Amino acid sequence: MYNSNNIKKNTVKYLQQKKNNGEKISMLTAYDFSFAKLFDVANIDILLVGDSAANVIAGYETTLPITLNQMIYHGQSVVRGTKKAMVVVDLPFGSYQISDSDAMQSAIRVLKETGCEAIKLEGGSASVVSLIKKMTTAGIAVMGHLGLTPQSIHQIGSFGIQAKEEKDAKQLMQEVMDLQEAGCFAIVVEKIPAKLAATITQIAKIPIIGIGAGNQCDGQVLVMHDMLGMNSEFNPKFVRKFIDLASIITRTTIEYKEAIENGSFPSEDEAY
Ligand code: KIV
Protein backbone atom coordinates (compact mmCIF):
# COMPACT_ATOMS: atom_id res chain seq x y z
CA MET A 1 0.00 0.00 0.00
CA TYR A 2 1.46 3.37 -1.05
CA ASN A 3 0.55 6.64 0.67
CA SER A 4 0.41 10.15 -0.84
CA ASN A 5 4.21 10.43 -0.43
CA ASN A 6 4.62 7.31 -2.58
CA ILE A 7 6.24 5.54 0.36
CA LYS A 8 5.24 1.93 0.94
CA LYS A 9 3.60 1.55 4.34
CA ASN A 10 4.58 -1.39 6.54
CA THR A 11 1.83 -3.98 6.22
CA VAL A 12 0.68 -7.09 8.02
CA LYS A 13 2.31 -9.10 5.23
CA TYR A 14 5.62 -7.27 5.74
CA LEU A 15 5.57 -8.10 9.47
CA GLN A 16 4.75 -11.74 8.77
CA GLN A 17 7.66 -11.91 6.31
CA LYS A 18 9.97 -10.52 8.99
CA LYS A 19 8.90 -13.29 11.37
CA ASN A 20 9.29 -15.93 8.66
CA ASN A 21 12.79 -14.65 7.82
CA GLY A 22 13.82 -14.48 11.49
CA GLU A 23 14.17 -10.67 11.33
CA LYS A 24 13.25 -8.76 14.50
CA ILE A 25 10.27 -6.39 14.53
CA SER A 26 10.67 -2.98 16.21
CA MET A 27 7.71 -1.30 17.89
CA LEU A 28 7.57 1.84 20.00
CA THR A 29 4.75 3.89 21.44
CA ALA A 30 4.06 7.39 20.13
CA TYR A 31 1.35 9.84 21.08
CA ASP A 32 2.00 12.97 19.02
CA PHE A 33 3.06 14.27 15.59
CA SER A 34 6.62 15.37 16.41
CA PHE A 35 7.83 12.15 18.04
CA ALA A 36 6.01 10.01 15.46
CA LYS A 37 7.93 11.84 12.73
CA LEU A 38 11.28 11.19 14.44
CA PHE A 39 10.51 7.50 15.09
CA ASP A 40 9.30 7.06 11.50
CA VAL A 41 12.55 8.52 10.13
CA ALA A 42 14.38 6.02 12.36
CA ASN A 43 12.45 3.28 10.53
CA ILE A 44 10.60 1.79 13.50
CA ASP A 45 8.31 -0.91 12.05
CA ILE A 46 5.22 -0.24 14.18
CA LEU A 47 4.15 2.88 16.10
CA LEU A 48 1.71 2.02 18.87
CA VAL A 49 -0.62 4.75 20.05
CA GLY A 50 -0.86 3.06 23.44
CA ASP A 51 -3.46 3.75 26.07
CA SER A 52 -0.32 4.21 28.22
CA ALA A 53 -0.95 7.82 27.11
CA ALA A 54 -3.16 7.84 30.21
CA ASN A 55 0.03 7.34 32.29
CA VAL A 56 2.81 9.15 30.45
CA ILE A 57 0.84 11.99 28.84
CA ALA A 58 -2.03 12.57 31.26
CA GLY A 59 -0.38 11.45 34.53
CA TYR A 60 -2.97 8.89 35.64
CA GLU A 61 -1.86 5.85 37.66
CA THR A 62 -3.72 3.38 35.44
CA THR A 63 -4.76 3.28 31.78
CA LEU A 64 -8.46 3.14 32.67
CA PRO A 65 -9.42 6.83 32.49
CA ILE A 66 -8.42 7.55 28.87
CA THR A 67 -11.40 7.91 26.51
CA LEU A 68 -12.00 6.82 22.94
CA ASN A 69 -12.05 10.46 21.79
CA GLN A 70 -8.70 11.10 23.47
CA MET A 71 -7.19 7.98 21.82
CA ILE A 72 -8.52 9.19 18.46
CA TYR A 73 -6.88 12.60 18.99
CA HIS A 74 -3.51 10.95 19.74
CA GLY A 75 -3.99 8.55 16.81
CA GLN A 76 -4.68 11.38 14.37
CA SER A 77 -1.54 13.23 15.53
CA VAL A 78 0.66 10.14 15.13
CA VAL A 79 -0.76 9.24 11.72
CA ARG A 80 -0.03 12.80 10.49
CA GLY A 81 3.63 12.32 11.47
CA THR A 82 4.05 8.88 9.92
CA LYS A 83 4.89 7.91 6.36
CA LYS A 84 6.15 4.34 6.62
CA ALA A 85 5.52 2.76 10.01
CA MET A 86 2.34 0.79 10.61
CA VAL A 87 0.24 2.75 13.12
CA VAL A 88 -1.69 0.67 15.67
CA VAL A 89 -4.12 2.41 18.04
CA ASP A 90 -5.21 0.88 21.37
CA LEU A 91 -8.93 0.55 22.00
CA PRO A 92 -9.26 2.04 25.49
CA PHE A 93 -11.02 0.47 28.45
CA GLY A 94 -14.78 0.76 28.11
CA SER A 95 -14.78 1.06 24.33
CA TYR A 96 -15.09 -2.69 23.61
CA GLN A 97 -16.44 -4.32 26.77
CA ILE A 98 -20.11 -3.27 26.70
CA SER A 99 -21.24 -5.17 23.60
CA ASP A 100 -19.81 -6.45 20.32
CA SER A 101 -21.77 -3.83 18.40
CA ASP A 102 -20.33 -1.07 20.59
CA ALA A 103 -16.85 -2.56 20.13
CA MET A 104 -17.23 -2.72 16.34
CA GLN A 105 -18.31 0.93 16.32
CA SER A 106 -15.28 1.90 18.43
CA ALA A 107 -12.87 0.07 16.12
CA ILE A 108 -14.47 1.53 13.01
CA ARG A 109 -14.36 5.05 14.47
CA VAL A 110 -10.66 4.65 15.24
CA LEU A 111 -9.87 3.41 11.73
CA LYS A 112 -12.02 6.03 9.96
CA GLU A 113 -11.12 9.05 12.09
CA THR A 114 -7.37 8.45 12.56
CA GLY A 115 -6.37 6.72 9.32
CA CYS A 116 -4.36 4.15 11.30
CA GLU A 117 -3.81 0.64 9.96
CA ALA A 118 -4.79 -1.49 12.95
CA ILE A 119 -6.23 -1.57 16.43
CA LYS A 120 -5.05 -3.40 19.55
CA LEU A 121 -7.16 -4.77 22.37
CA GLU A 122 -6.44 -6.71 25.53
CA GLY A 123 -7.41 -10.17 26.73
CA GLY A 124 -7.96 -13.75 25.62
CA SER A 125 -11.31 -14.72 27.17
CA ALA A 126 -13.92 -16.46 25.00
CA SER A 127 -15.85 -13.21 24.56
CA VAL A 128 -12.75 -11.27 23.44
CA VAL A 129 -11.82 -14.08 21.02
CA SER A 130 -15.32 -14.05 19.54
CA LEU A 131 -15.20 -10.24 19.22
CA ILE A 132 -11.80 -10.38 17.48
CA LYS A 133 -13.23 -12.96 15.06
CA LYS A 134 -16.03 -10.52 14.17
CA MET A 135 -13.54 -7.69 13.67
CA THR A 136 -11.14 -9.67 11.50
CA THR A 137 -14.07 -11.02 9.45
CA ALA A 138 -15.05 -7.38 8.85
CA GLY A 139 -11.54 -6.70 7.51
CA ILE A 140 -10.11 -5.00 10.58
CA ALA A 141 -6.44 -5.72 11.37
CA VAL A 142 -6.32 -6.64 15.06
CA MET A 143 -3.28 -6.95 17.33
CA GLY A 144 -3.87 -8.93 20.54
CA HIS A 145 -2.37 -8.22 23.98
CA LEU A 146 -1.88 -10.98 26.58
CA GLY A 147 0.04 -11.57 29.82
CA LEU A 148 -0.08 -8.39 31.87
CA THR A 149 -3.17 -6.59 30.59
CA PRO A 150 -3.16 -3.18 32.35
CA GLN A 151 -6.84 -2.49 31.64
CA SER A 152 -7.67 -5.35 34.08
CA ILE A 153 -5.27 -4.11 36.77
CA HIS A 154 -7.91 -4.01 39.51
CA GLN A 155 -8.75 -7.65 38.80
CA ILE A 156 -5.10 -8.76 38.49
CA GLY A 157 -4.10 -6.79 41.61
CA SER A 158 -0.49 -5.90 40.67
CA PHE A 159 1.77 -5.04 37.75
CA GLY A 160 3.89 -8.15 38.55
CA ILE A 161 5.02 -10.99 36.26
CA GLN A 162 2.18 -13.06 34.81
CA ALA A 163 1.85 -16.78 34.02
CA LYS A 164 4.56 -17.98 36.40
CA GLU A 165 2.58 -21.08 37.43
CA GLU A 166 2.32 -23.97 34.97
CA LYS A 167 -1.47 -23.84 34.75
CA ASP A 168 -1.41 -20.08 33.98
CA ALA A 169 1.33 -20.63 31.39
CA LYS A 170 -0.80 -23.33 29.72
CA GLN A 171 -3.81 -21.01 29.70
CA LEU A 172 -1.74 -18.23 28.16
CA MET A 173 -0.51 -20.55 25.40
CA GLN A 174 -4.11 -21.54 24.71
CA GLU A 175 -5.11 -17.86 24.51
CA VAL A 176 -2.30 -17.20 22.02
CA MET A 177 -3.64 -20.05 19.83
CA ASP A 178 -7.22 -18.75 20.17
CA LEU A 179 -6.25 -15.20 19.19
CA GLN A 180 -4.24 -16.50 16.24
CA GLU A 181 -7.23 -18.63 15.17
CA ALA A 182 -9.51 -15.58 15.49
CA GLY A 183 -7.33 -13.77 12.96
CA CYS A 184 -5.01 -11.50 14.97
CA PHE A 185 -2.02 -10.51 12.82
CA ALA A 186 0.29 -10.21 15.88
CA ILE A 187 0.17 -10.43 19.65
CA VAL A 188 1.90 -8.37 22.35
CA VAL A 189 2.92 -10.45 25.38
CA GLU A 190 3.65 -8.33 28.43
CA LYS A 191 5.65 -9.26 31.55
CA ILE A 192 5.82 -13.04 31.25
CA PRO A 193 8.80 -15.36 31.86
CA ALA A 194 11.33 -15.27 29.01
CA LYS A 195 11.23 -19.06 28.61
CA LEU A 196 7.46 -19.07 28.17
CA ALA A 197 7.64 -16.19 25.68
CA ALA A 198 10.29 -18.13 23.70
CA THR A 199 8.04 -21.22 23.54
CA ILE A 200 5.03 -19.13 22.48
CA THR A 201 7.11 -17.43 19.78
CA GLN A 202 8.17 -20.83 18.44
CA ILE A 203 4.67 -22.26 18.44
CA ALA A 204 2.80 -19.22 17.08
CA LYS A 205 2.66 -18.64 13.35
CA ILE A 206 2.00 -14.90 13.75
CA PRO A 207 4.52 -12.37 15.15
CA ILE A 208 4.84 -12.25 18.95
CA ILE A 209 5.99 -8.86 20.25
CA GLY A 210 7.41 -8.83 23.78
CA ILE A 211 7.62 -6.26 26.55
CA GLY A 212 9.29 -7.61 29.67
CA ALA A 213 9.23 -11.02 27.97
CA GLY A 214 12.89 -11.73 27.15
CA ASN A 215 14.71 -11.51 23.84
CA GLN A 216 13.38 -14.57 22.00
CA CYS A 217 10.17 -12.88 20.81
CA ASP A 218 9.77 -11.89 17.16
CA GLY A 219 9.94 -8.23 18.18
CA GLN A 220 10.07 -5.82 21.09
CA VAL A 221 7.97 -2.85 22.19
CA LEU A 222 8.67 -0.18 24.80
CA VAL A 223 6.86 2.94 25.93
CA MET A 224 8.77 5.83 24.31
CA HIS A 225 9.19 7.69 27.62
CA ASP A 226 10.87 4.60 29.11
CA MET A 227 13.13 4.00 26.10
CA LEU A 228 14.23 7.66 26.18
CA GLY A 229 14.67 7.78 29.97
CA MET A 230 12.16 10.60 30.44
CA ASN A 231 10.91 9.42 33.84
CA SER A 232 13.67 9.04 36.42
CA GLU A 233 11.22 7.52 38.95
CA PHE A 234 10.21 4.56 36.75
CA ASN A 235 12.93 1.89 36.70
CA PRO A 236 11.52 -1.63 36.19
CA LYS A 237 13.99 -4.39 35.26
CA PHE A 238 12.68 -4.83 31.69
CA VAL A 239 13.22 -1.20 30.68
CA ARG A 240 16.47 -0.15 29.06
CA LYS A 241 16.91 3.63 29.01
CA PHE A 242 18.76 4.20 25.76
CA ILE A 243 19.36 7.80 26.83
CA ASP A 244 18.82 9.79 30.03
CA LEU A 245 16.57 12.47 28.53
CA ALA A 246 15.17 13.45 31.93
CA SER A 247 18.58 14.81 33.00
CA ILE A 248 19.28 16.38 29.61
CA ILE A 249 15.91 18.14 29.50
CA THR A 250 16.16 19.39 33.08
CA ARG A 251 19.74 20.65 32.54
CA THR A 252 18.81 22.35 29.27
CA THR A 253 15.74 23.97 30.78
CA ILE A 254 17.85 25.37 33.63
CA GLU A 255 20.26 26.82 31.02
CA TYR A 256 17.28 28.40 29.21
CA LYS A 257 15.97 29.96 32.43
CA GLU A 258 19.46 31.28 33.32
CA ALA A 259 19.89 32.77 29.85
CA ILE A 260 16.58 34.64 30.25
CA GLU A 261 17.48 35.83 33.72
CA ASN A 262 21.01 37.01 32.86
CA GLY A 263 19.75 38.75 29.70
CA SER A 264 21.86 36.68 27.23
CA PHE A 265 18.74 35.30 25.52
CA PRO A 266 17.70 36.54 23.07
CA SER A 267 20.99 37.90 21.69
CA GLU A 268 21.17 40.60 19.03
CA ASP A 269 21.33 37.85 16.36
CA GLU A 270 18.13 36.36 17.71
CA ALA A 271 16.22 39.65 17.55
CA TYR A 272 14.50 41.44 14.59
O1 KIV B 1 -0.35 1.07 26.01
C1 KIV B 1 0.79 0.65 25.78
O2 KIV B 1 1.78 1.40 25.75
C2 KIV B 1 0.95 -0.77 25.53
C3 KIV B 1 2.36 -1.30 25.48
C4 KIV B 1 2.91 -1.39 26.84
C5 KIV B 1 2.43 -2.60 24.77
O3 KIV B 1 0.01 -1.46 25.39
mmCIF file of C-alpha atoms and ligand atoms in Angstrom:
data_model
loop_
_atom_site.group_PDB
_atom_site.id
_atom_site.type_symbol
_atom_site.label_atom_id
_atom_site.label_comp_id
_atom_site.label_asym_id
_atom_site.label_seq_id
_atom_site.Cartn_x
_atom_site.Cartn_y
_atom_site.Cartn_z
ATOM 1 C CA MET A 1 0.000 0.000 0.000
ATOM 2 C CA TYR A 2 1.464 3.370 -1.050
ATOM 3 C CA ASN A 3 0.553 6.638 0.666
ATOM 4 C CA SER A 4 0.408 10.151 -0.839
ATOM 5 C CA ASN A 5 4.210 10.429 -0.427
ATOM 6 C CA ASN A 6 4.617 7.309 -2.580
ATOM 7 C CA ILE A 7 6.244 5.539 0.357
ATOM 8 C CA LYS A 8 5.241 1.934 0.942
ATOM 9 C CA LYS A 9 3.598 1.547 4.338
ATOM 10 C CA ASN A 10 4.581 -1.392 6.543
ATOM 11 C CA THR A 11 1.833 -3.977 6.215
ATOM 12 C CA VAL A 12 0.676 -7.093 8.021
ATOM 13 C CA LYS A 13 2.311 -9.095 5.229
ATOM 14 C CA TYR A 14 5.619 -7.274 5.739
ATOM 15 C CA LEU A 15 5.571 -8.104 9.472
ATOM 16 C CA GLN A 16 4.753 -11.742 8.774
ATOM 17 C CA GLN A 17 7.657 -11.905 6.309
ATOM 18 C CA LYS A 18 9.966 -10.520 8.989
ATOM 19 C CA LYS A 19 8.903 -13.288 11.366
ATOM 20 C CA ASN A 20 9.287 -15.932 8.656
ATOM 21 C CA ASN A 21 12.790 -14.647 7.817
ATOM 22 C CA GLY A 22 13.824 -14.482 11.486
ATOM 23 C CA GLU A 23 14.174 -10.666 11.333
ATOM 24 C CA LYS A 24 13.250 -8.758 14.504
ATOM 25 C CA ILE A 25 10.275 -6.393 14.526
ATOM 26 C CA SER A 26 10.670 -2.983 16.214
ATOM 27 C CA MET A 27 7.712 -1.303 17.886
ATOM 28 C CA LEU A 28 7.574 1.844 20.001
ATOM 29 C CA THR A 29 4.746 3.890 21.440
ATOM 30 C CA ALA A 30 4.056 7.391 20.125
ATOM 31 C CA TYR A 31 1.354 9.842 21.083
ATOM 32 C CA ASP A 32 2.001 12.971 19.017
ATOM 33 C CA PHE A 33 3.061 14.271 15.595
ATOM 34 C CA SER A 34 6.615 15.374 16.412
ATOM 35 C CA PHE A 35 7.829 12.154 18.040
ATOM 36 C CA ALA A 36 6.006 10.013 15.463
ATOM 37 C CA LYS A 37 7.926 11.842 12.728
ATOM 38 C CA LEU A 38 11.281 11.185 14.444
ATOM 39 C CA PHE A 39 10.512 7.501 15.086
ATOM 40 C CA ASP A 40 9.295 7.058 11.505
ATOM 41 C CA VAL A 41 12.546 8.522 10.132
ATOM 42 C CA ALA A 42 14.380 6.017 12.362
ATOM 43 C CA ASN A 43 12.451 3.279 10.530
ATOM 44 C CA ILE A 44 10.603 1.786 13.498
ATOM 45 C CA ASP A 45 8.312 -0.911 12.047
ATOM 46 C CA ILE A 46 5.215 -0.236 14.178
ATOM 47 C CA LEU A 47 4.150 2.878 16.101
ATOM 48 C CA LEU A 48 1.711 2.018 18.871
ATOM 49 C CA VAL A 49 -0.619 4.746 20.048
ATOM 50 C CA GLY A 50 -0.858 3.064 23.439
ATOM 51 C CA ASP A 51 -3.458 3.754 26.074
ATOM 52 C CA SER A 52 -0.321 4.215 28.216
ATOM 53 C CA ALA A 53 -0.953 7.823 27.112
ATOM 54 C CA ALA A 54 -3.155 7.839 30.213
ATOM 55 C CA ASN A 55 0.031 7.341 32.289
ATOM 56 C CA VAL A 56 2.808 9.152 30.447
ATOM 57 C CA ILE A 57 0.843 11.988 28.841
ATOM 58 C CA ALA A 58 -2.030 12.571 31.264
ATOM 59 C CA GLY A 59 -0.382 11.452 34.531
ATOM 60 C CA TYR A 60 -2.972 8.893 35.644
ATOM 61 C CA GLU A 61 -1.862 5.848 37.661
ATOM 62 C CA THR A 62 -3.720 3.376 35.435
ATOM 63 C CA THR A 63 -4.759 3.277 31.780
ATOM 64 C CA LEU A 64 -8.458 3.138 32.666
ATOM 65 C CA PRO A 65 -9.418 6.835 32.485
ATOM 66 C CA ILE A 66 -8.419 7.551 28.870
ATOM 67 C CA THR A 67 -11.398 7.909 26.513
ATOM 68 C CA LEU A 68 -11.999 6.823 22.937
ATOM 69 C CA ASN A 69 -12.050 10.461 21.788
ATOM 70 C CA GLN A 70 -8.698 11.096 23.469
ATOM 71 C CA MET A 71 -7.189 7.983 21.823
ATOM 72 C CA ILE A 72 -8.517 9.186 18.460
ATOM 73 C CA TYR A 73 -6.883 12.596 18.989
ATOM 74 C CA HIS A 74 -3.510 10.948 19.744
ATOM 75 C CA GLY A 75 -3.992 8.549 16.815
ATOM 76 C CA GLN A 76 -4.676 11.380 14.374
ATOM 77 C CA SER A 77 -1.541 13.229 15.532
ATOM 78 C CA VAL A 78 0.662 10.138 15.133
ATOM 79 C CA VAL A 79 -0.760 9.237 11.718
ATOM 80 C CA ARG A 80 -0.029 12.797 10.486
ATOM 81 C CA GLY A 81 3.629 12.322 11.471
ATOM 82 C CA THR A 82 4.046 8.883 9.925
ATOM 83 C CA LYS A 83 4.892 7.906 6.361
ATOM 84 C CA LYS A 84 6.153 4.339 6.616
ATOM 85 C CA ALA A 85 5.524 2.760 10.014
ATOM 86 C CA MET A 86 2.336 0.794 10.610
ATOM 87 C CA VAL A 87 0.242 2.750 13.121
ATOM 88 C CA VAL A 88 -1.690 0.674 15.672
ATOM 89 C CA VAL A 89 -4.122 2.410 18.041
ATOM 90 C CA ASP A 90 -5.215 0.879 21.370
ATOM 91 C CA LEU A 91 -8.931 0.546 21.996
ATOM 92 C CA PRO A 92 -9.255 2.043 25.491
ATOM 93 C CA PHE A 93 -11.019 0.468 28.454
ATOM 94 C CA GLY A 94 -14.785 0.763 28.114
ATOM 95 C CA SER A 95 -14.780 1.059 24.333
ATOM 96 C CA TYR A 96 -15.087 -2.689 23.610
ATOM 97 C CA GLN A 97 -16.436 -4.321 26.766
ATOM 98 C CA ILE A 98 -20.112 -3.273 26.696
ATOM 99 C CA SER A 99 -21.238 -5.166 23.604
ATOM 100 C CA ASP A 100 -19.811 -6.446 20.322
ATOM 101 C CA SER A 101 -21.775 -3.834 18.400
ATOM 102 C CA ASP A 102 -20.327 -1.065 20.591
ATOM 103 C CA ALA A 103 -16.846 -2.557 20.134
ATOM 104 C CA MET A 104 -17.234 -2.715 16.344
ATOM 105 C CA GLN A 105 -18.313 0.934 16.322
ATOM 106 C CA SER A 106 -15.284 1.905 18.435
ATOM 107 C CA ALA A 107 -12.867 0.068 16.123
ATOM 108 C CA ILE A 108 -14.471 1.529 13.007
ATOM 109 C CA ARG A 109 -14.363 5.050 14.472
ATOM 110 C CA VAL A 110 -10.656 4.649 15.244
ATOM 111 C CA LEU A 111 -9.873 3.415 11.734
ATOM 112 C CA LYS A 112 -12.016 6.034 9.956
ATOM 113 C CA GLU A 113 -11.122 9.047 12.093
ATOM 114 C CA THR A 114 -7.374 8.449 12.559
ATOM 115 C CA GLY A 115 -6.370 6.722 9.321
ATOM 116 C CA CYS A 116 -4.361 4.152 11.301
ATOM 117 C CA GLU A 117 -3.809 0.637 9.961
ATOM 118 C CA ALA A 118 -4.788 -1.494 12.949
ATOM 119 C CA ILE A 119 -6.231 -1.566 16.431
ATOM 120 C CA LYS A 120 -5.053 -3.405 19.548
ATOM 121 C CA LEU A 121 -7.160 -4.767 22.371
ATOM 122 C CA GLU A 122 -6.437 -6.708 25.535
ATOM 123 C CA GLY A 123 -7.406 -10.173 26.729
ATOM 124 C CA GLY A 124 -7.959 -13.745 25.620
ATOM 125 C CA SER A 125 -11.307 -14.719 27.166
ATOM 126 C CA ALA A 126 -13.916 -16.462 25.002
ATOM 127 C CA SER A 127 -15.854 -13.212 24.559
ATOM 128 C CA VAL A 128 -12.749 -11.271 23.439
ATOM 129 C CA VAL A 129 -11.820 -14.076 21.019
ATOM 130 C CA SER A 130 -15.317 -14.051 19.536
ATOM 131 C CA LEU A 131 -15.202 -10.235 19.215
ATOM 132 C CA ILE A 132 -11.805 -10.379 17.482
ATOM 133 C CA LYS A 133 -13.229 -12.964 15.056
ATOM 134 C CA LYS A 134 -16.026 -10.521 14.165
ATOM 135 C CA MET A 135 -13.541 -7.686 13.672
ATOM 136 C CA THR A 136 -11.142 -9.666 11.503
ATOM 137 C CA THR A 137 -14.072 -11.017 9.451
ATOM 138 C CA ALA A 138 -15.047 -7.382 8.850
ATOM 139 C CA GLY A 139 -11.542 -6.698 7.509
ATOM 140 C CA ILE A 140 -10.108 -5.004 10.579
ATOM 141 C CA ALA A 141 -6.442 -5.715 11.369
ATOM 142 C CA VAL A 142 -6.321 -6.645 15.063
ATOM 143 C CA MET A 143 -3.285 -6.946 17.327
ATOM 144 C CA GLY A 144 -3.865 -8.930 20.540
ATOM 145 C CA HIS A 145 -2.372 -8.219 23.975
ATOM 146 C CA LEU A 146 -1.876 -10.980 26.578
ATOM 147 C CA GLY A 147 0.044 -11.566 29.816
ATOM 148 C CA LEU A 148 -0.084 -8.394 31.872
ATOM 149 C CA THR A 149 -3.168 -6.587 30.591
ATOM 150 C CA PRO A 150 -3.164 -3.179 32.354
ATOM 151 C CA GLN A 151 -6.839 -2.491 31.641
ATOM 152 C CA SER A 152 -7.666 -5.353 34.079
ATOM 153 C CA ILE A 153 -5.274 -4.112 36.772
ATOM 154 C CA HIS A 154 -7.909 -4.007 39.510
ATOM 155 C CA GLN A 155 -8.748 -7.649 38.798
ATOM 156 C CA ILE A 156 -5.098 -8.761 38.490
ATOM 157 C CA GLY A 157 -4.103 -6.795 41.608
ATOM 158 C CA SER A 158 -0.490 -5.898 40.674
ATOM 159 C CA PHE A 159 1.773 -5.037 37.746
ATOM 160 C CA GLY A 160 3.886 -8.148 38.553
ATOM 161 C CA ILE A 161 5.023 -10.985 36.256
ATOM 162 C CA GLN A 162 2.185 -13.058 34.810
ATOM 163 C CA ALA A 163 1.849 -16.783 34.017
ATOM 164 C CA LYS A 164 4.564 -17.976 36.395
ATOM 165 C CA GLU A 165 2.585 -21.076 37.425
ATOM 166 C CA GLU A 166 2.318 -23.968 34.971
ATOM 167 C CA LYS A 167 -1.469 -23.838 34.748
ATOM 168 C CA ASP A 168 -1.406 -20.080 33.980
ATOM 169 C CA ALA A 169 1.327 -20.635 31.389
ATOM 170 C CA LYS A 170 -0.804 -23.335 29.724
ATOM 171 C CA GLN A 171 -3.809 -21.014 29.698
ATOM 172 C CA LEU A 172 -1.745 -18.230 28.165
ATOM 173 C CA MET A 173 -0.508 -20.550 25.400
ATOM 174 C CA GLN A 174 -4.106 -21.542 24.708
ATOM 175 C CA GLU A 175 -5.109 -17.862 24.512
ATOM 176 C CA VAL A 176 -2.301 -17.204 22.015
ATOM 177 C CA MET A 177 -3.636 -20.047 19.834
ATOM 178 C CA ASP A 178 -7.215 -18.745 20.173
ATOM 179 C CA LEU A 179 -6.245 -15.196 19.190
ATOM 180 C CA GLN A 180 -4.242 -16.504 16.242
ATOM 181 C CA GLU A 181 -7.225 -18.631 15.170
ATOM 182 C CA ALA A 182 -9.514 -15.577 15.487
ATOM 183 C CA GLY A 183 -7.331 -13.769 12.956
ATOM 184 C CA CYS A 184 -5.005 -11.503 14.973
ATOM 185 C CA PHE A 185 -2.019 -10.512 12.822
ATOM 186 C CA ALA A 186 0.290 -10.207 15.876
ATOM 187 C CA ILE A 187 0.171 -10.429 19.653
ATOM 188 C CA VAL A 188 1.895 -8.374 22.350
ATOM 189 C CA VAL A 189 2.921 -10.448 25.375
ATOM 190 C CA GLU A 190 3.653 -8.326 28.430
ATOM 191 C CA LYS A 191 5.646 -9.261 31.552
ATOM 192 C CA ILE A 192 5.816 -13.041 31.253
ATOM 193 C CA PRO A 193 8.801 -15.358 31.864
ATOM 194 C CA ALA A 194 11.330 -15.271 29.012
ATOM 195 C CA LYS A 195 11.227 -19.058 28.609
ATOM 196 C CA LEU A 196 7.459 -19.071 28.172
ATOM 197 C CA ALA A 197 7.645 -16.194 25.676
ATOM 198 C CA ALA A 198 10.288 -18.132 23.702
ATOM 199 C CA THR A 199 8.042 -21.218 23.544
ATOM 200 C CA ILE A 200 5.034 -19.128 22.483
ATOM 201 C CA THR A 201 7.110 -17.432 19.782
ATOM 202 C CA GLN A 202 8.175 -20.832 18.437
ATOM 203 C CA ILE A 203 4.668 -22.261 18.440
ATOM 204 C CA ALA A 204 2.804 -19.215 17.080
ATOM 205 C CA LYS A 205 2.659 -18.645 13.348
ATOM 206 C CA ILE A 206 2.003 -14.904 13.749
ATOM 207 C CA PRO A 207 4.524 -12.372 15.149
ATOM 208 C CA ILE A 208 4.843 -12.247 18.946
ATOM 209 C CA ILE A 209 5.991 -8.864 20.252
ATOM 210 C CA GLY A 210 7.407 -8.833 23.782
ATOM 211 C CA ILE A 211 7.623 -6.259 26.548
ATOM 212 C CA GLY A 212 9.289 -7.609 29.666
ATOM 213 C CA ALA A 213 9.234 -11.023 27.972
ATOM 214 C CA GLY A 214 12.892 -11.731 27.152
ATOM 215 C CA ASN A 215 14.707 -11.511 23.840
ATOM 216 C CA GLN A 216 13.382 -14.569 22.005
ATOM 217 C CA CYS A 217 10.167 -12.883 20.812
ATOM 218 C CA ASP A 218 9.773 -11.886 17.160
ATOM 219 C CA GLY A 219 9.942 -8.235 18.178
ATOM 220 C CA GLN A 220 10.066 -5.816 21.087
ATOM 221 C CA VAL A 221 7.975 -2.853 22.192
ATOM 222 C CA LEU A 222 8.668 -0.175 24.800
ATOM 223 C CA VAL A 223 6.858 2.939 25.926
ATOM 224 C CA MET A 224 8.774 5.830 24.309
ATOM 225 C CA HIS A 225 9.185 7.693 27.624
ATOM 226 C CA ASP A 226 10.867 4.597 29.107
ATOM 227 C CA MET A 227 13.134 4.001 26.104
ATOM 228 C CA LEU A 228 14.227 7.665 26.178
ATOM 229 C CA GLY A 229 14.665 7.780 29.969
ATOM 230 C CA MET A 230 12.160 10.595 30.444
ATOM 231 C CA ASN A 231 10.906 9.417 33.844
ATOM 232 C CA SER A 232 13.670 9.036 36.418
ATOM 233 C CA GLU A 233 11.219 7.518 38.951
ATOM 234 C CA PHE A 234 10.213 4.558 36.749
ATOM 235 C CA ASN A 235 12.930 1.885 36.702
ATOM 236 C CA PRO A 236 11.518 -1.630 36.186
ATOM 237 C CA LYS A 237 13.988 -4.393 35.259
ATOM 238 C CA PHE A 238 12.681 -4.833 31.691
ATOM 239 C CA VAL A 239 13.221 -1.195 30.681
ATOM 240 C CA ARG A 240 16.469 -0.150 29.063
ATOM 241 C CA LYS A 241 16.908 3.630 29.014
ATOM 242 C CA PHE A 242 18.762 4.201 25.763
ATOM 243 C CA ILE A 243 19.356 7.800 26.833
ATOM 244 C CA ASP A 244 18.822 9.795 30.032
ATOM 245 C CA LEU A 245 16.572 12.472 28.532
ATOM 246 C CA ALA A 246 15.170 13.450 31.930
ATOM 247 C CA SER A 247 18.578 14.814 33.001
ATOM 248 C CA ILE A 248 19.280 16.382 29.614
ATOM 249 C CA ILE A 249 15.912 18.143 29.496
ATOM 250 C CA THR A 250 16.163 19.394 33.077
ATOM 251 C CA ARG A 251 19.744 20.654 32.544
ATOM 252 C CA THR A 252 18.813 22.351 29.269
ATOM 253 C CA THR A 253 15.735 23.971 30.784
ATOM 254 C CA ILE A 254 17.853 25.367 33.635
ATOM 255 C CA GLU A 255 20.255 26.821 31.023
ATOM 256 C CA TYR A 256 17.284 28.396 29.213
ATOM 257 C CA LYS A 257 15.971 29.958 32.431
ATOM 258 C CA GLU A 258 19.458 31.277 33.324
ATOM 259 C CA ALA A 259 19.887 32.767 29.849
ATOM 260 C CA ILE A 260 16.580 34.637 30.254
ATOM 261 C CA GLU A 261 17.481 35.829 33.722
ATOM 262 C CA ASN A 262 21.014 37.011 32.859
ATOM 263 C CA GLY A 263 19.753 38.749 29.704
ATOM 264 C CA SER A 264 21.858 36.685 27.228
ATOM 265 C CA PHE A 265 18.740 35.303 25.518
ATOM 266 C CA PRO A 266 17.704 36.539 23.074
ATOM 267 C CA SER A 267 20.987 37.895 21.689
ATOM 268 C CA GLU A 268 21.171 40.602 19.032
ATOM 269 C CA ASP A 269 21.333 37.846 16.359
ATOM 270 C CA GLU A 270 18.129 36.357 17.708
ATOM 271 C CA ALA A 271 16.222 39.653 17.546
ATOM 272 C CA TYR A 272 14.502 41.440 14.591
HETATM 273 O O1 KIV B 1 -0.355 1.069 26.013
HETATM 274 C C1 KIV B 1 0.788 0.652 25.776
HETATM 275 O O2 KIV B 1 1.777 1.402 25.754
HETATM 276 C C2 KIV B 1 0.955 -0.774 25.527
HETATM 277 C C3 KIV B 1 2.357 -1.305 25.477
HETATM 278 C C4 KIV B 1 2.909 -1.386 26.838
HETATM 279 C C5 KIV B 1 2.427 -2.601 24.769
HETATM 280 O O3 KIV B 1 0.005 -1.464 25.389
#
